[in-house]
CSV table of N, CA and C in Angstrom, one decimal:
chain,number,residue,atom,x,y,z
A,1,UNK,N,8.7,78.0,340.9
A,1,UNK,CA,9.3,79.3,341.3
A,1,UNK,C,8.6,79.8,342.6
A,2,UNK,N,9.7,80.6,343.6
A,2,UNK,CA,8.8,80.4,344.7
A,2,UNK,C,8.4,81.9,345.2
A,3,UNK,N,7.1,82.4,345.3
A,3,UNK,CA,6.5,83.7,345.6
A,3,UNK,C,6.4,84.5,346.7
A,4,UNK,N,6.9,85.7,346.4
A,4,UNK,CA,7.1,86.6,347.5
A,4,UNK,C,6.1,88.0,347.6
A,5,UNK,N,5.6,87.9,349.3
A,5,UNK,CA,4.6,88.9,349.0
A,5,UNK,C,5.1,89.8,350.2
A,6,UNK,N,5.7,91.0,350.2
A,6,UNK,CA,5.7,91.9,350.8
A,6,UNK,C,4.6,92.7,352.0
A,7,UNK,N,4.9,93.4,353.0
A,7,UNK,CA,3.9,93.6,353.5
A,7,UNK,C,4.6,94.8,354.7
A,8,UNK,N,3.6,95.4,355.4
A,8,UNK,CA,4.0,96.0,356.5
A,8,UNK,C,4.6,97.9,356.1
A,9,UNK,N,4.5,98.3,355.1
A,9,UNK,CA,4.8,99.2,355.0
A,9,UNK,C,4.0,100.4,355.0
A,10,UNK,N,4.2,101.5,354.5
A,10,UNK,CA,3.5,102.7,355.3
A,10,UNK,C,4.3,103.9,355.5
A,11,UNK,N,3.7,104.9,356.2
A,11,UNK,CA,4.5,105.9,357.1
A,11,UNK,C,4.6,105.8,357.9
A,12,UNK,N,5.8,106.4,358.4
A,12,UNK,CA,6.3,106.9,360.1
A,12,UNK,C,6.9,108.1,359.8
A,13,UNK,N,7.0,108.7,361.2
A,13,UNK,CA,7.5,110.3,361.5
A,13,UNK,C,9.0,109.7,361.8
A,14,UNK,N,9.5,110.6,361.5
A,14,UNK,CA,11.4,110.6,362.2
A,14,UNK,C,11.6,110.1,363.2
A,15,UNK,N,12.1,108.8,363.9
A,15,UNK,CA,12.4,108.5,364.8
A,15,UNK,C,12.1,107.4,365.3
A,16,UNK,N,10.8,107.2,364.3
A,16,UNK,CA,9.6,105.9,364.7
A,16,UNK,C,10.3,104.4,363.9
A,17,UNK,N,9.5,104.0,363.8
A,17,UNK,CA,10.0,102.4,363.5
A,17,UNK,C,8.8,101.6,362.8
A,18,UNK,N,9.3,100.8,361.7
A,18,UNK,CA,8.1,99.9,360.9
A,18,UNK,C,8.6,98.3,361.0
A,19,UNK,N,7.7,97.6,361.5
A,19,UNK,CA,8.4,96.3,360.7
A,19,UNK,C,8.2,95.6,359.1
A,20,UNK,N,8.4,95.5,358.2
A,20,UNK,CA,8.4,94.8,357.0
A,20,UNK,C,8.3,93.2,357.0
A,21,UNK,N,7.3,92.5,356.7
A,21,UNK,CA,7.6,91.0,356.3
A,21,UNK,C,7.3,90.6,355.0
A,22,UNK,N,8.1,89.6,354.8
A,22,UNK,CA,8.3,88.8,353.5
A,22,UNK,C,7.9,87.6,353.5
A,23,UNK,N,6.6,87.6,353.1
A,23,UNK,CA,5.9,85.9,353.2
A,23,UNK,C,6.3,85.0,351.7
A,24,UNK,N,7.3,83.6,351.8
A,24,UNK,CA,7.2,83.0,351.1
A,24,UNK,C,6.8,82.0,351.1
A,25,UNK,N,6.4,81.5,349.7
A,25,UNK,CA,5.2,80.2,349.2
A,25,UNK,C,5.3,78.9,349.6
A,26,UNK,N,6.7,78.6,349.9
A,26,UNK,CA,7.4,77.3,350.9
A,26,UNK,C,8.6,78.2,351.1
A,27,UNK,N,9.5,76.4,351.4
A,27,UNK,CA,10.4,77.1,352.6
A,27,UNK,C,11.7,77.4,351.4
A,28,UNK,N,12.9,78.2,351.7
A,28,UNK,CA,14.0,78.4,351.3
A,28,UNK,C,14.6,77.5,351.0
A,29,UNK,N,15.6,77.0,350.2
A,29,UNK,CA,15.9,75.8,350.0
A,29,UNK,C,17.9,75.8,350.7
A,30,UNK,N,18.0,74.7,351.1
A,30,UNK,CA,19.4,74.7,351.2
A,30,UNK,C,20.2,75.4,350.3
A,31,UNK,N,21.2,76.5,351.0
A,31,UNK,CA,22.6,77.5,350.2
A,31,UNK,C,21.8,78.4,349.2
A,32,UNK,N,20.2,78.9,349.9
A,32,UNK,CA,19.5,79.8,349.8
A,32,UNK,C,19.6,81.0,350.4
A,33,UNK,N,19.8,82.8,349.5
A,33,UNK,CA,19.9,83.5,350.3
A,33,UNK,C,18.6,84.2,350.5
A,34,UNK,N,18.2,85.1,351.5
A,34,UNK,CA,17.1,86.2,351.5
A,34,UNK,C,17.6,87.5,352.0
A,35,UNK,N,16.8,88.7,351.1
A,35,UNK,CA,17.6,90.0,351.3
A,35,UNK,C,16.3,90.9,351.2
A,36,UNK,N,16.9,92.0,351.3
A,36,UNK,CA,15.8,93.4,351.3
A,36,UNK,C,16.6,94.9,350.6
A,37,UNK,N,15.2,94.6,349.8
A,37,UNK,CA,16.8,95.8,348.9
A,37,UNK,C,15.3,97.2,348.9
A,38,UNK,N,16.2,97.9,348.7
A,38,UNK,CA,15.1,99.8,348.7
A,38,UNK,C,15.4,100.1,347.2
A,39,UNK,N,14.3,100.9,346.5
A,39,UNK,CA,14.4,101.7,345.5
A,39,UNK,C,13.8,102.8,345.8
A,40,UNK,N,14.6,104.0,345.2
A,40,UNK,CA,14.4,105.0,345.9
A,40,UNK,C,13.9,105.6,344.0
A,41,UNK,N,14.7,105.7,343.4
A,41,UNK,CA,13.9,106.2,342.1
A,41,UNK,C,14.6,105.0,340.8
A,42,UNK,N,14.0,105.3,339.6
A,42,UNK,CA,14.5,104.6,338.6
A,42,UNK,C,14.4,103.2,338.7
A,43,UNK,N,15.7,102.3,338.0
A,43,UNK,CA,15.2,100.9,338.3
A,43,UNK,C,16.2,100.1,339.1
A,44,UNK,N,17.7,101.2,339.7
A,44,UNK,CA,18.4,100.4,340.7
A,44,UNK,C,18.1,100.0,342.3
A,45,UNK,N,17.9,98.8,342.5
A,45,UNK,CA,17.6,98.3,344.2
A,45,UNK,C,18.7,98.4,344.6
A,46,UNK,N,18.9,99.1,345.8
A,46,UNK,CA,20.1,98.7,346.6
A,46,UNK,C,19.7,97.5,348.1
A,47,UNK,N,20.8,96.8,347.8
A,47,UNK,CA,20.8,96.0,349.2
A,47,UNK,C,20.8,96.8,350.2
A,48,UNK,N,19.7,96.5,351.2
A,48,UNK,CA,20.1,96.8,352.8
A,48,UNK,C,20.1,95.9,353.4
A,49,UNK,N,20.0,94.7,353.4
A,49,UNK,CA,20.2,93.6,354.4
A,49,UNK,C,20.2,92.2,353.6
A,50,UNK,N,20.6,91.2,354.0
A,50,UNK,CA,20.8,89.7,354.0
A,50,UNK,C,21.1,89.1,354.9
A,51,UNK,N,20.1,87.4,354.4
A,51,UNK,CA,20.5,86.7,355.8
A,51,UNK,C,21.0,85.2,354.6
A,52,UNK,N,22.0,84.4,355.1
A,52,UNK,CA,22.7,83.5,354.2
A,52,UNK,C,22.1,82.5,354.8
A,53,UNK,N,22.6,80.8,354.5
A,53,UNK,CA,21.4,79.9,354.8
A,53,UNK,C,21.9,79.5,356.5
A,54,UNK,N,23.1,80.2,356.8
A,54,UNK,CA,23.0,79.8,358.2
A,54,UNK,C,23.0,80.8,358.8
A,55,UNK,N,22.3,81.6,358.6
A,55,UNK,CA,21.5,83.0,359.8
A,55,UNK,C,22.5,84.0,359.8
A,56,UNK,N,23.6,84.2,359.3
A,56,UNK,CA,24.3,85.0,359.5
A,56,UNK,C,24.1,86.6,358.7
A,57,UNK,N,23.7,87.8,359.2
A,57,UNK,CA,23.4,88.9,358.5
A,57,UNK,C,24.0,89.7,358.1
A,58,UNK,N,24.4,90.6,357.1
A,58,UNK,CA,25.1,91.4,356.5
A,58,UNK,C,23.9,92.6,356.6
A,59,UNK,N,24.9,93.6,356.3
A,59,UNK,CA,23.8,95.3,356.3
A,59,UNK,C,24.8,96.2,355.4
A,60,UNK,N,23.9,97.2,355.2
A,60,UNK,CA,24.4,98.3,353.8
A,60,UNK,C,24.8,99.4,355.2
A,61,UNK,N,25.8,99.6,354.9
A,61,UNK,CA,26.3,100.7,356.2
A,61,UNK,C,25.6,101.7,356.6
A,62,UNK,N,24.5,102.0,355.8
A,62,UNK,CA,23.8,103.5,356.2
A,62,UNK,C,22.3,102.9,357.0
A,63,UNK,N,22.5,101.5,357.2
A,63,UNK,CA,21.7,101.3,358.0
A,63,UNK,C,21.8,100.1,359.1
A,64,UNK,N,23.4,100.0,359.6
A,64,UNK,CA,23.5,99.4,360.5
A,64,UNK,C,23.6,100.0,361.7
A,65,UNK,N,23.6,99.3,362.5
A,65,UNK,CA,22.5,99.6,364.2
A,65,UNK,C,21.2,100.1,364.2
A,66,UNK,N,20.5,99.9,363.4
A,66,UNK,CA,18.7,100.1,363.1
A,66,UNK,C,18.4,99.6,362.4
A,67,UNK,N,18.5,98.7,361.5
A,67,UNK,CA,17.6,97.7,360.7
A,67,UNK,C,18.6,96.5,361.7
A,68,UNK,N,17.4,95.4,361.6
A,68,UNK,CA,17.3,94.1,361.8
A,68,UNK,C,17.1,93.2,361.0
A,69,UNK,N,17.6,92.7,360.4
A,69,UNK,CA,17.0,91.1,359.4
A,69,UNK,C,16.7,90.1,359.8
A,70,UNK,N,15.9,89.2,359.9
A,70,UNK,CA,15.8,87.9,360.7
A,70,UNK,C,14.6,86.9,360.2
A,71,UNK,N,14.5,85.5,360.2
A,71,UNK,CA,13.5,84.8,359.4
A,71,UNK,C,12.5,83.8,360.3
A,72,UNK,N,11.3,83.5,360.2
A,72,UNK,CA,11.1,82.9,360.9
A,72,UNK,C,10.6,81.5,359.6
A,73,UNK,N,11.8,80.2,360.1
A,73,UNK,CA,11.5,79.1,359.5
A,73,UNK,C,9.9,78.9,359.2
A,74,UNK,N,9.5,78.3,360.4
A,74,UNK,CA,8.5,77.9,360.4
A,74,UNK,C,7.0,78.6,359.6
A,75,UNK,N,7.4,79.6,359.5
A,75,UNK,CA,6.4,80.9,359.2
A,75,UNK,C,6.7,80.7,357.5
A,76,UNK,N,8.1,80.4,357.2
A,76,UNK,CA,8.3,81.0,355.4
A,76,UNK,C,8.1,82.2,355.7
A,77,UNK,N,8.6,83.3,357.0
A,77,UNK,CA,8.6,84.7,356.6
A,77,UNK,C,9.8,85.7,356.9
A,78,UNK,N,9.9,86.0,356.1
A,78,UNK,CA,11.5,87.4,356.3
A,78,UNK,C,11.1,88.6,356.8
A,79,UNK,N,11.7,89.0,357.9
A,79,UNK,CA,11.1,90.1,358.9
A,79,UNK,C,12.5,91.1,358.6
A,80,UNK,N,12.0,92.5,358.6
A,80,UNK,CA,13.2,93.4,358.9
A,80,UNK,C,12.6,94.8,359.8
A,81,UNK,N,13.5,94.9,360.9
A,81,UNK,CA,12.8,95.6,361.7
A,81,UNK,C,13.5,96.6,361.6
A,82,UNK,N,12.8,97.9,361.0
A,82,UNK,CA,13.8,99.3,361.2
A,82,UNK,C,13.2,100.2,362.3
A,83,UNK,N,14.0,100.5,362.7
A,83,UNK,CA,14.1,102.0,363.9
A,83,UNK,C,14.5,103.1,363.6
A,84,UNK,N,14.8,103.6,364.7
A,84,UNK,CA,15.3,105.2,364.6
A,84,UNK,C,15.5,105.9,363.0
A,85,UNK,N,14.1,105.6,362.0
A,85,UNK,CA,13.4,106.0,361.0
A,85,UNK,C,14.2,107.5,360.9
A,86,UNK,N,14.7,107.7,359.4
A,86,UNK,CA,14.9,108.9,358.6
A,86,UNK,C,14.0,109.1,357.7
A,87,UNK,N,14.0,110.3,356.8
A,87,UNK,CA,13.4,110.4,355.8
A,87,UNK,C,14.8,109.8,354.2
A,88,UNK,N,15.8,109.8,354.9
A,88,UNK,CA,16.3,108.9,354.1
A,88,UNK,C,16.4,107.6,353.5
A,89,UNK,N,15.2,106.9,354.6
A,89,UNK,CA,15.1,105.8,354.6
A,89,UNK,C,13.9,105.3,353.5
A,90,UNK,N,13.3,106.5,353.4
A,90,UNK,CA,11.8,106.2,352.5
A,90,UNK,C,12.3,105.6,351.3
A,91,UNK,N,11.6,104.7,350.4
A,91,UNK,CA,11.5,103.8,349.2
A,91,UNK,C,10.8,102.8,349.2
A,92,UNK,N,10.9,102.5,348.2
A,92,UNK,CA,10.0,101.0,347.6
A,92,UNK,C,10.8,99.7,348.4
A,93,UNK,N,10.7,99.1,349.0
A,93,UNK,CA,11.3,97.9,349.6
A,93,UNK,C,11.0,96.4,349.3
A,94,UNK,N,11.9,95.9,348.4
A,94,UNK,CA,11.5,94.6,348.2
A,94,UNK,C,12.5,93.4,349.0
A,95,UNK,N,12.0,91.7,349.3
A,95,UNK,CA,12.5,91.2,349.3
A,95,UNK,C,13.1,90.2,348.4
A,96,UNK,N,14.0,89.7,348.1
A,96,UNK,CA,14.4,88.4,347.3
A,96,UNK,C,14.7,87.6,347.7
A,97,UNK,N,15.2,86.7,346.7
A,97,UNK,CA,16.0,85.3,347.4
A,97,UNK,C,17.8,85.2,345.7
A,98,UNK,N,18.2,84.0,346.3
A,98,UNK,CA,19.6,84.1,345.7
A,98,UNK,C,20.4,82.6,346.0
A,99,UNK,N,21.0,82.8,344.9
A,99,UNK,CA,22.0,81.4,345.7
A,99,UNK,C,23.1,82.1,346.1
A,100,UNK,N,23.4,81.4,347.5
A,100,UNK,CA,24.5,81.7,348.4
A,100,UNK,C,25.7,80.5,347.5
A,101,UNK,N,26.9,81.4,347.4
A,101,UNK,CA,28.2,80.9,347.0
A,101,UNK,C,28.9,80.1,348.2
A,102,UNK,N,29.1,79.1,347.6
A,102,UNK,CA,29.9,77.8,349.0
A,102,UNK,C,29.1,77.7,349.6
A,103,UNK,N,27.7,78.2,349.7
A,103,UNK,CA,26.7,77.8,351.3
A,103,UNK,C,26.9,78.9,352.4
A,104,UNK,N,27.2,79.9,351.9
A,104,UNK,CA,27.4,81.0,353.0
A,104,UNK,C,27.1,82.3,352.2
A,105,UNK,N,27.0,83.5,352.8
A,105,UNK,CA,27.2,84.8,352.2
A,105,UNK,C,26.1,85.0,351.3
A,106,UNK,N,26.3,86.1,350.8
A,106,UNK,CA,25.0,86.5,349.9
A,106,UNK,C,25.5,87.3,348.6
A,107,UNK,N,25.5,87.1,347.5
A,107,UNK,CA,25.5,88.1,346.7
A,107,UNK,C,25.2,89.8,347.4
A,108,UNK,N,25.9,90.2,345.8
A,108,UNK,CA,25.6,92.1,347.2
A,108,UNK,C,25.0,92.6,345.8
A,109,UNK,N,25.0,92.5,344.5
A,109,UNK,CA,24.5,93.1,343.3
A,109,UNK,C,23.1,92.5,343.3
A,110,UNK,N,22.0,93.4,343.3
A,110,UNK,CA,20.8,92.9,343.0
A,110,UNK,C,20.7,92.2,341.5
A,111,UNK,N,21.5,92.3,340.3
A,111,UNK,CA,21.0,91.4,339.4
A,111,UNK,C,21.5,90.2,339.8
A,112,UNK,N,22.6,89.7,340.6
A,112,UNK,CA,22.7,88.4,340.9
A,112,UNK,C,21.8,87.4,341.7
A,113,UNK,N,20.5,88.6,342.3
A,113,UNK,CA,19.4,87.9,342.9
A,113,UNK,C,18.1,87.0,342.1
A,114,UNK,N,17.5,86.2,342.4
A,114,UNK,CA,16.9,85.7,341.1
A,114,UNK,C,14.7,86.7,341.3
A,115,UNK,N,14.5,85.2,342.4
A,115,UNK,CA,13.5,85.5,342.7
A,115,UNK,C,13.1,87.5,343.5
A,116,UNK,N,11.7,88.1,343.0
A,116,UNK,CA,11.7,88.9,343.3
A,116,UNK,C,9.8,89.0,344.3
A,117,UNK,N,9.7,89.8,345.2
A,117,UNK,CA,8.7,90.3,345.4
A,117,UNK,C,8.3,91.4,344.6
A,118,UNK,N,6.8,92.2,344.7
A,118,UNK,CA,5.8,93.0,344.4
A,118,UNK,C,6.5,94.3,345.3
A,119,UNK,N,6.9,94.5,346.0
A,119,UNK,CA,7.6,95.6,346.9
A,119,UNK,C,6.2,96.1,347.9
A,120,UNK,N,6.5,97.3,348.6
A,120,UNK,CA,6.0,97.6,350.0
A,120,UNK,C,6.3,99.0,349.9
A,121,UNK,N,5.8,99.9,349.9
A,121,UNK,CA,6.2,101.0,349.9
A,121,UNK,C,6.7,102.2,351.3
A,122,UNK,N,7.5,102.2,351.5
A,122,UNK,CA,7.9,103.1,353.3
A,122,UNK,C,7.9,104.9,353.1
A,123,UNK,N,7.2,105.6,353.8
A,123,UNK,CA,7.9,106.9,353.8
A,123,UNK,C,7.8,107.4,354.8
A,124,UNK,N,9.1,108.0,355.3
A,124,UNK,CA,9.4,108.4,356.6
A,124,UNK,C,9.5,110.3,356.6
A,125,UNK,N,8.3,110.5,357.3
A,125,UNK,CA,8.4,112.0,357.3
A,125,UNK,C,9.2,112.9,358.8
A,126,UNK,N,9.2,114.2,358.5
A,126,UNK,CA,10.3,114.8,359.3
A,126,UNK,C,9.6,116.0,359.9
C-alpha cells in the first residue's frame, strides 16, 4: 500500500499564497490518479484538484485560476500551489491516489478514491 505524507500547510492572510506537497513512498503506478481534496467540517472531502496518469488537470470551480496541481516524477511528490488565498479556502487538505477509468480522468467522489494521506491543515485569515 503506498504512503502519503502531507506537508506545507499553515496560515496566510487574504491574498497570500501556500504551497502544499504530497510525498509518496514510490512512484504512481500506470492509470494512476492523484488529487487534493479539503475538509472543512465533519467527514465529507471535497475534491479541488486532480492530475490523471497523463498530466492532464481537472479543478473544483471555486478554485480555478488559483490553485495549481502538478507532480514531480522523479521526486514521488504532488505539489498544489494556491494563490490569491481566501478565508474560504481554509481546511484540512489531503492528498490521495485512485484508479483512473480507461487510463485517463479521475474519479470526482472521494469514496471512489482509495489510498489516503494524514492531511495538512490551511487557514487563511482576512
Amino acid at each position: 500500500q503506498i504512503q502519503l505524507v502531507e506537508s506545507g500547510g499553515g496560515s496566510a492572510q487574504a491574498g497570500g499564497s501556500l504551497m502544499l506537497s504530497c510525498a509518496a513512498s514510490e512512484h504512481i503506478p500506470e492509470k494512476g490518479c492523484m488529487g487534493w481534496f479539503r475538509q472543512v467540517s465533519g467527514d465529507t472531502r471535497d475534491i479541488i484538484a486532480s492530475l490523471d496518469p497523463h498530466g492532464t488537470a481537472g479543478y473544483a470551480a471555486s478554485v480555478k485560476g488559483r490553485f495549481t496541481i502538478s507532480k514531480d516524477s522523479a521526486k514521488n511528490t504532488l505539489y498544489l500551489q494556491m494563490n490569491n488565498l481566501g478565508p474560504q479556502d481554509s481546511g484540512n487538505y489531503y492528498c490521495a491516489t485512485a484508479r483512473s477509468p480507461y487510463g485517463w480522468g479521475c474519479p470526482g467522489g472521494g469514496d471512489e478514491w482509495s489510498d489516503w494521506g494524514q492531511g495538512t491543515q490551511v487557514t487563511v485569515t482576512s
